[in-house]
Coordinates of N, CA and C in Angstrom, one line a residue:
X1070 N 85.6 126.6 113.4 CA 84.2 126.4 113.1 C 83.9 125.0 112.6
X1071 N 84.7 124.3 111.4 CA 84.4 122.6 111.5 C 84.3 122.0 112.6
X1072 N 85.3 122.3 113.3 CA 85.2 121.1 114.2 C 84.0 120.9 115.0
X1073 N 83.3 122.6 115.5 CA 82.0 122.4 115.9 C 81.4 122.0 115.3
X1074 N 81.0 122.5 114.4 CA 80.1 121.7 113.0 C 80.5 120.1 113.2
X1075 N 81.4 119.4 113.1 CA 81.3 118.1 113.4 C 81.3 117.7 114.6
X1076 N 80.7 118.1 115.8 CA 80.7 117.6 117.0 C 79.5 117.6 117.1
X1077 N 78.7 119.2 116.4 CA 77.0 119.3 117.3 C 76.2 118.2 115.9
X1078 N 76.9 117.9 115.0 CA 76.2 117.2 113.7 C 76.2 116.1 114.3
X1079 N 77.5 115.2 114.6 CA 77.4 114.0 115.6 C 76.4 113.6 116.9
X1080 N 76.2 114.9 117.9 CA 75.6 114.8 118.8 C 74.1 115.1 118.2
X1081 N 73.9 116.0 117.5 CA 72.4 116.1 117.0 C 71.4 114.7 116.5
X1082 N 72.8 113.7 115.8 CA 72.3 112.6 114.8 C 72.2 111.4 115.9
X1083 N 73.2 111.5 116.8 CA 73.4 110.2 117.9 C 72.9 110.6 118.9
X1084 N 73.1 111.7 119.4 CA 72.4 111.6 120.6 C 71.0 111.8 121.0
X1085 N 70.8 112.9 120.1 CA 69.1 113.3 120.0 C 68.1 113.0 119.0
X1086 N 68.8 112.5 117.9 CA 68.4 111.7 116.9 C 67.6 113.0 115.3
X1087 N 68.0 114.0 115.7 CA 67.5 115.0 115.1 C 67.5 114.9 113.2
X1088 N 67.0 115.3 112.3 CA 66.1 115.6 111.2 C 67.6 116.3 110.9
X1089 N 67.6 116.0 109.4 CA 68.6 117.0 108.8 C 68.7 118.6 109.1
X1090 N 66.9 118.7 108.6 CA 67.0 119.6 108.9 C 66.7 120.8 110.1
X1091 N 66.2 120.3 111.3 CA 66.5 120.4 112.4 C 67.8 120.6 113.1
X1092 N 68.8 120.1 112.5 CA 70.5 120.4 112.7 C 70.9 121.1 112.2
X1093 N 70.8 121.6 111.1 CA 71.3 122.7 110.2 C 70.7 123.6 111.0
X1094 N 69.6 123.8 111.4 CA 68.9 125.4 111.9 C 69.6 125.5 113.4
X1095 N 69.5 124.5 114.0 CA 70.1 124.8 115.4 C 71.7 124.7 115.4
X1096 N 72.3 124.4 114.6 CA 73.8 124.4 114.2 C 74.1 126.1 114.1
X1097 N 72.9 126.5 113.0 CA 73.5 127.8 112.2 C 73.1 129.0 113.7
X1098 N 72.3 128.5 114.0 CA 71.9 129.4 115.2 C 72.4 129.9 116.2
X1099 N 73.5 128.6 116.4 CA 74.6 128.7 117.4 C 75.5 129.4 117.1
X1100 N 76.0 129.3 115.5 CA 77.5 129.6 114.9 C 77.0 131.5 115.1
X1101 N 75.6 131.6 114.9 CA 75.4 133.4 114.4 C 74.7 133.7 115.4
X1102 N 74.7 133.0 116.8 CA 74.4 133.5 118.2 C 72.8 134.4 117.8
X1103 N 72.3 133.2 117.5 CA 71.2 133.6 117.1 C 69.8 132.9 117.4
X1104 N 69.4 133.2 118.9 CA 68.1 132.3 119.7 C 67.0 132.1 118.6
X1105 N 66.7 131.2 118.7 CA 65.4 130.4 118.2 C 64.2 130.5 118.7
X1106 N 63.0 131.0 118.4 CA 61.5 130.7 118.8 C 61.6 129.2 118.9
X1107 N 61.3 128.2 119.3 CA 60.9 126.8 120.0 C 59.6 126.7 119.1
X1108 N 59.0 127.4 118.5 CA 58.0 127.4 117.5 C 58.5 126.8 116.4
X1109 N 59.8 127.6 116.1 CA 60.6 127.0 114.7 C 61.2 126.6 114.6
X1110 N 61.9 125.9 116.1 CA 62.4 124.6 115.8 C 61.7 123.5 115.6
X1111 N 60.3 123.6 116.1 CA 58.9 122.9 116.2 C 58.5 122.6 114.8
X1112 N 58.5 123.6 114.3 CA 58.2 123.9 112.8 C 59.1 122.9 112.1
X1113 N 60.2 123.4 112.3 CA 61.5 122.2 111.4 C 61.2 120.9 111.4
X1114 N 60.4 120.4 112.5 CA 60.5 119.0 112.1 C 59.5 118.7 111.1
X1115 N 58.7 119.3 110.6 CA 58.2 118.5 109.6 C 58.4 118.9 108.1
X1116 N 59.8 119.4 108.3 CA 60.2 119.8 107.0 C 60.7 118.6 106.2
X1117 N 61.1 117.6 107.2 CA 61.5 116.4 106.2 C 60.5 115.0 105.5
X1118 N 59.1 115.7 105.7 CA 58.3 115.2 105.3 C 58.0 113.9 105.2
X1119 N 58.4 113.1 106.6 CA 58.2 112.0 106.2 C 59.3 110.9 105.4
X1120 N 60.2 111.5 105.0 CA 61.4 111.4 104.3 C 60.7 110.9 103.0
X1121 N 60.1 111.6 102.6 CA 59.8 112.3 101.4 C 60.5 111.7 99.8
X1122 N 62.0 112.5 99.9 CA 63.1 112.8 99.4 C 63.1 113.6 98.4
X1123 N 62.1 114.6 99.1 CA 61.9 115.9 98.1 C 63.3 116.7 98.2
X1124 N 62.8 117.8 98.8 CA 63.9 119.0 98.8 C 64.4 118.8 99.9
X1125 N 65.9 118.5 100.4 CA 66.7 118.3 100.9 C 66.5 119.2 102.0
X1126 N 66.1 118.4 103.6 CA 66.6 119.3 104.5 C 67.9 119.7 105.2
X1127 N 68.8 119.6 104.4 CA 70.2 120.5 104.9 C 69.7 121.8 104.0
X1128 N 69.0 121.9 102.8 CA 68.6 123.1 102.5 C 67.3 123.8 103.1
X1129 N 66.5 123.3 103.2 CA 65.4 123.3 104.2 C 65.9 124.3 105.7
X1130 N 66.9 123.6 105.9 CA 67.3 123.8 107.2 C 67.9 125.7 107.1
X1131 N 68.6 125.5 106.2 CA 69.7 126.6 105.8 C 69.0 127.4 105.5
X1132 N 67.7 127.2 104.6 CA 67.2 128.5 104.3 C 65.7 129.4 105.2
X1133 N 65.4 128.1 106.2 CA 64.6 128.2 107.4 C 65.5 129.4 108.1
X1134 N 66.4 129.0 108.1 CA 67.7 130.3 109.4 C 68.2 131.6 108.3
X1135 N 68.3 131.3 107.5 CA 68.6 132.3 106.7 C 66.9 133.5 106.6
X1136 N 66.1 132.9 106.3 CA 64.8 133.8 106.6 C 64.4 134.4 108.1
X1137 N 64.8 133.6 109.0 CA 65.1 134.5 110.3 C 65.8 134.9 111.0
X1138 N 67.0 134.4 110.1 CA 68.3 135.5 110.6 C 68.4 136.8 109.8
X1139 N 67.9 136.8 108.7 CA 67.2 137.9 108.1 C 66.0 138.8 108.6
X1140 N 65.0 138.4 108.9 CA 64.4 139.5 109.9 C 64.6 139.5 111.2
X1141 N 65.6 138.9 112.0 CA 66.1 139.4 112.8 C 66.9 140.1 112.9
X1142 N 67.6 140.5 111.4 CA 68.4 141.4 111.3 C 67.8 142.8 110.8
X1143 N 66.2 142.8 110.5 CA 65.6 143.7 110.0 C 65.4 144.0 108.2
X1144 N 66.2 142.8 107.7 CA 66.0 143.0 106.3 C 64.7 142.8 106.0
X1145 N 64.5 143.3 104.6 CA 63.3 143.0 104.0 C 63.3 142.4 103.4
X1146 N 61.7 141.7 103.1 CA 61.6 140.3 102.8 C 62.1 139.9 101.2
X1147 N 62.2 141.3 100.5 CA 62.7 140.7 99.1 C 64.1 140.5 99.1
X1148 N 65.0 141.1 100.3 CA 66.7 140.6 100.3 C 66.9 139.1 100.9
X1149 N 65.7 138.8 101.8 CA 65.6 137.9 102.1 C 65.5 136.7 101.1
X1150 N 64.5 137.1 100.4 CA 64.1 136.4 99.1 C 65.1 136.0 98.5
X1151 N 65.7 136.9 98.0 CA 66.8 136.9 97.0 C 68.2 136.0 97.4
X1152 N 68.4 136.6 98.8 CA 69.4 135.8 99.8 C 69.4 134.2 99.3
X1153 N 68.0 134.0 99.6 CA 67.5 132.5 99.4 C 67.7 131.7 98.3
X1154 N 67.3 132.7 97.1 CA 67.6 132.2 95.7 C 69.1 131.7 95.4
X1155 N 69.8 132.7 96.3 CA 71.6 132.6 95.6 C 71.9 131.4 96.3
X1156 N 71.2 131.2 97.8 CA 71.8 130.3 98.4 C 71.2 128.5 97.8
X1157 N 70.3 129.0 97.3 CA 70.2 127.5 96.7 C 70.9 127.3 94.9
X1158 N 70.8 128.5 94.7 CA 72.1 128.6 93.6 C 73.2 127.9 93.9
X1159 N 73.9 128.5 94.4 CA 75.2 128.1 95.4 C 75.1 126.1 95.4
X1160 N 74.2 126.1 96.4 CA 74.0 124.7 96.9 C 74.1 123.7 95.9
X1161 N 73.3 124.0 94.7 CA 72.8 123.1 93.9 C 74.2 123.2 93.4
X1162 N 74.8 124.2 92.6 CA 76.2 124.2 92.2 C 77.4 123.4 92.7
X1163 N 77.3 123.6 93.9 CA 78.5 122.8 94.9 C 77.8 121.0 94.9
X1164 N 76.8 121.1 95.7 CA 76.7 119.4 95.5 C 75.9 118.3 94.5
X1165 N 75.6 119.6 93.8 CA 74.6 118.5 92.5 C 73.3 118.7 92.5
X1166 N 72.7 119.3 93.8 CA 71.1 119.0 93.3 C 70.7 119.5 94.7
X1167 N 69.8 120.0 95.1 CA 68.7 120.1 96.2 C 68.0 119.5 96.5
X1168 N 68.2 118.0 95.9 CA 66.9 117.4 96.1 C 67.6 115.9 96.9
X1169 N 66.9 115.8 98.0 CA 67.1 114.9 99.0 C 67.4 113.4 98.6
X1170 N 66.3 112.6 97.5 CA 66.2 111.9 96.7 C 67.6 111.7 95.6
X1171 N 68.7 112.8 95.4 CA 69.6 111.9 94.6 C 70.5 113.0 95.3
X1172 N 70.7 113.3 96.5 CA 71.6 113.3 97.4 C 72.0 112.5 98.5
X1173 N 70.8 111.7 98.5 CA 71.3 110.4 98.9 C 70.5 109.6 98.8
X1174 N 71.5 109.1 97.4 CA 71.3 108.1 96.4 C 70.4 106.5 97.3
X1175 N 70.8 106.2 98.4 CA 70.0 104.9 98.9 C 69.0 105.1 99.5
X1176 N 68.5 106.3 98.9 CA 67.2 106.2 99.8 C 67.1 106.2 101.3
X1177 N 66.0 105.8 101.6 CA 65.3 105.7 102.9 C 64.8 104.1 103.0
X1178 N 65.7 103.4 102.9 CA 64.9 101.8 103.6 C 64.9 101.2 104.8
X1179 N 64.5 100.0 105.2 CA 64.7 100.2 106.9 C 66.2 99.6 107.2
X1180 N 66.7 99.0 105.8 CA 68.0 98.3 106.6 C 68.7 99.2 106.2
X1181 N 69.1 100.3 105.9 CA 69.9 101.6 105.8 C 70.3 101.9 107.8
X1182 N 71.9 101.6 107.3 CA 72.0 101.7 108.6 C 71.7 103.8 108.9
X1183 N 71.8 104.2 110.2 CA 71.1 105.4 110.9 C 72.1 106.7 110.7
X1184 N 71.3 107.6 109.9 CA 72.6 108.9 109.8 C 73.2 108.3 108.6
X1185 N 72.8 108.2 107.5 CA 73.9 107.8 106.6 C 74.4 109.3 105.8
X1186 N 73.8 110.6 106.2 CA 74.0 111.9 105.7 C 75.3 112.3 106.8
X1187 N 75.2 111.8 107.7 CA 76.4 112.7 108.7 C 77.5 113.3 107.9
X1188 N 78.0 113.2 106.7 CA 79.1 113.7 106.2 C 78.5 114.7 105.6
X1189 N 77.9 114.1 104.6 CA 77.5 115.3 103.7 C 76.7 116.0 104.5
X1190 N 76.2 116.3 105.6 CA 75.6 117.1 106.9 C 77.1 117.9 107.1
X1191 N 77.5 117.4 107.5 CA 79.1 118.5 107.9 C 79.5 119.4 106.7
X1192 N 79.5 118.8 105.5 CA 80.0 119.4 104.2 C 79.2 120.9 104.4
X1193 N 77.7 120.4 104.5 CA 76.6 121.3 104.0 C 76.4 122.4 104.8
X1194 N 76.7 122.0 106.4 CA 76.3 123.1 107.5 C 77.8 124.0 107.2
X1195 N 79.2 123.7 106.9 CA 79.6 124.6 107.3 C 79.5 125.4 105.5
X1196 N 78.6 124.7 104.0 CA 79.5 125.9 103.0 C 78.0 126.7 103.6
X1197 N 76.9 126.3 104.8 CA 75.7 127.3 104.7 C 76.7 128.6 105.4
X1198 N 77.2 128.3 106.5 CA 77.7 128.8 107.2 C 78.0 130.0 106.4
X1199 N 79.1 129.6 106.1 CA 80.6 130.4 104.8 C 79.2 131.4 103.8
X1200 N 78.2 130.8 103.3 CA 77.4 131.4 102.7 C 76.7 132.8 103.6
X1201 N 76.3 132.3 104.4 CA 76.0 133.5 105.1 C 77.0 134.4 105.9
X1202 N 78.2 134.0 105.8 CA 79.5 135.1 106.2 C 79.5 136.0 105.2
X1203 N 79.4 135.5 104.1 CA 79.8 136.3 103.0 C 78.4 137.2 102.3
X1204 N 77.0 136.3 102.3 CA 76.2 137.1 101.5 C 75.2 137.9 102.7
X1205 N 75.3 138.3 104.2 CA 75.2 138.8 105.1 C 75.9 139.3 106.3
X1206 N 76.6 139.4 105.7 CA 78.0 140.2 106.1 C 78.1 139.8 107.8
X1207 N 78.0 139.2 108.6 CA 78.1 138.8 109.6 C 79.2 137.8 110.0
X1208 N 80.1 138.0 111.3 CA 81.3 136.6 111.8 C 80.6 136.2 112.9
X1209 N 80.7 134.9 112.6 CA 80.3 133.9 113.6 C 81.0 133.7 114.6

């Protein structure tokens, strides 16, 4: 499962130039064989607001797919809900913070060289992954 996770992270960032959070959703999608509306991948992109450095879209991302991998699975919206809470529980626990702005610490300036998240992007897609093996009982 990493090694996909570091191949589609690379090609999502280099080759198509994609939004954090836009790769986390089409990443997790793939791992849980799970088609996408083109609405909401549509959607995704303007979750990173401009680069903002609000709320992190590697969480953005995770919990975009987690909400419709959840009614695609037929749950209801408060397991859903809940799903969501643990998983930003989780997140915040493991890397410090959800918030985009001191997850990476240099900001957004223009001499920032391109993808400077690609790692912590791999870190993040696979513990979303691992997260939803375990709190949606599903193998990828």
């Amino acid at each position: 499962m990493q090694e996909l996770i570091n191949v589609r992270v690379h090609d999502y960032y280099w080759d198509e130039d994609l939004s954090c959070a836009v790769t986390t959703l089409k990443i997790l999608s793939e791992l849980f064989y799970t088609e996408l509306h083109p609405q909401v991948v549509e959607a995704a992109f303007g979750l990173n607001a401009g680069r903002f450095g609000s709320q992190c879209g590697l969480v953005e991302g995770a919990l975009l797919f987690i909400g419709s991998y959840g009614s695609y699975r037929n749950m209801n919206k408060e397991n859903i809900a809940a799903i969501c809470h643990e998983f930003c529980r989780k997140f915040q626990a493991r890397f410090g913070s959800l918030l985009c702005n001191e997850l990476r610490t240099q900001g957004f300036s223009p001499g920032n060289p391109p993808h400077l998240c690609e790692n912590i992007t791999k870190q993040a897609v696979a513990f979303s992954a691992q997260f939803i093996l375990e709190e949606m009982g599903m193998v990828c």
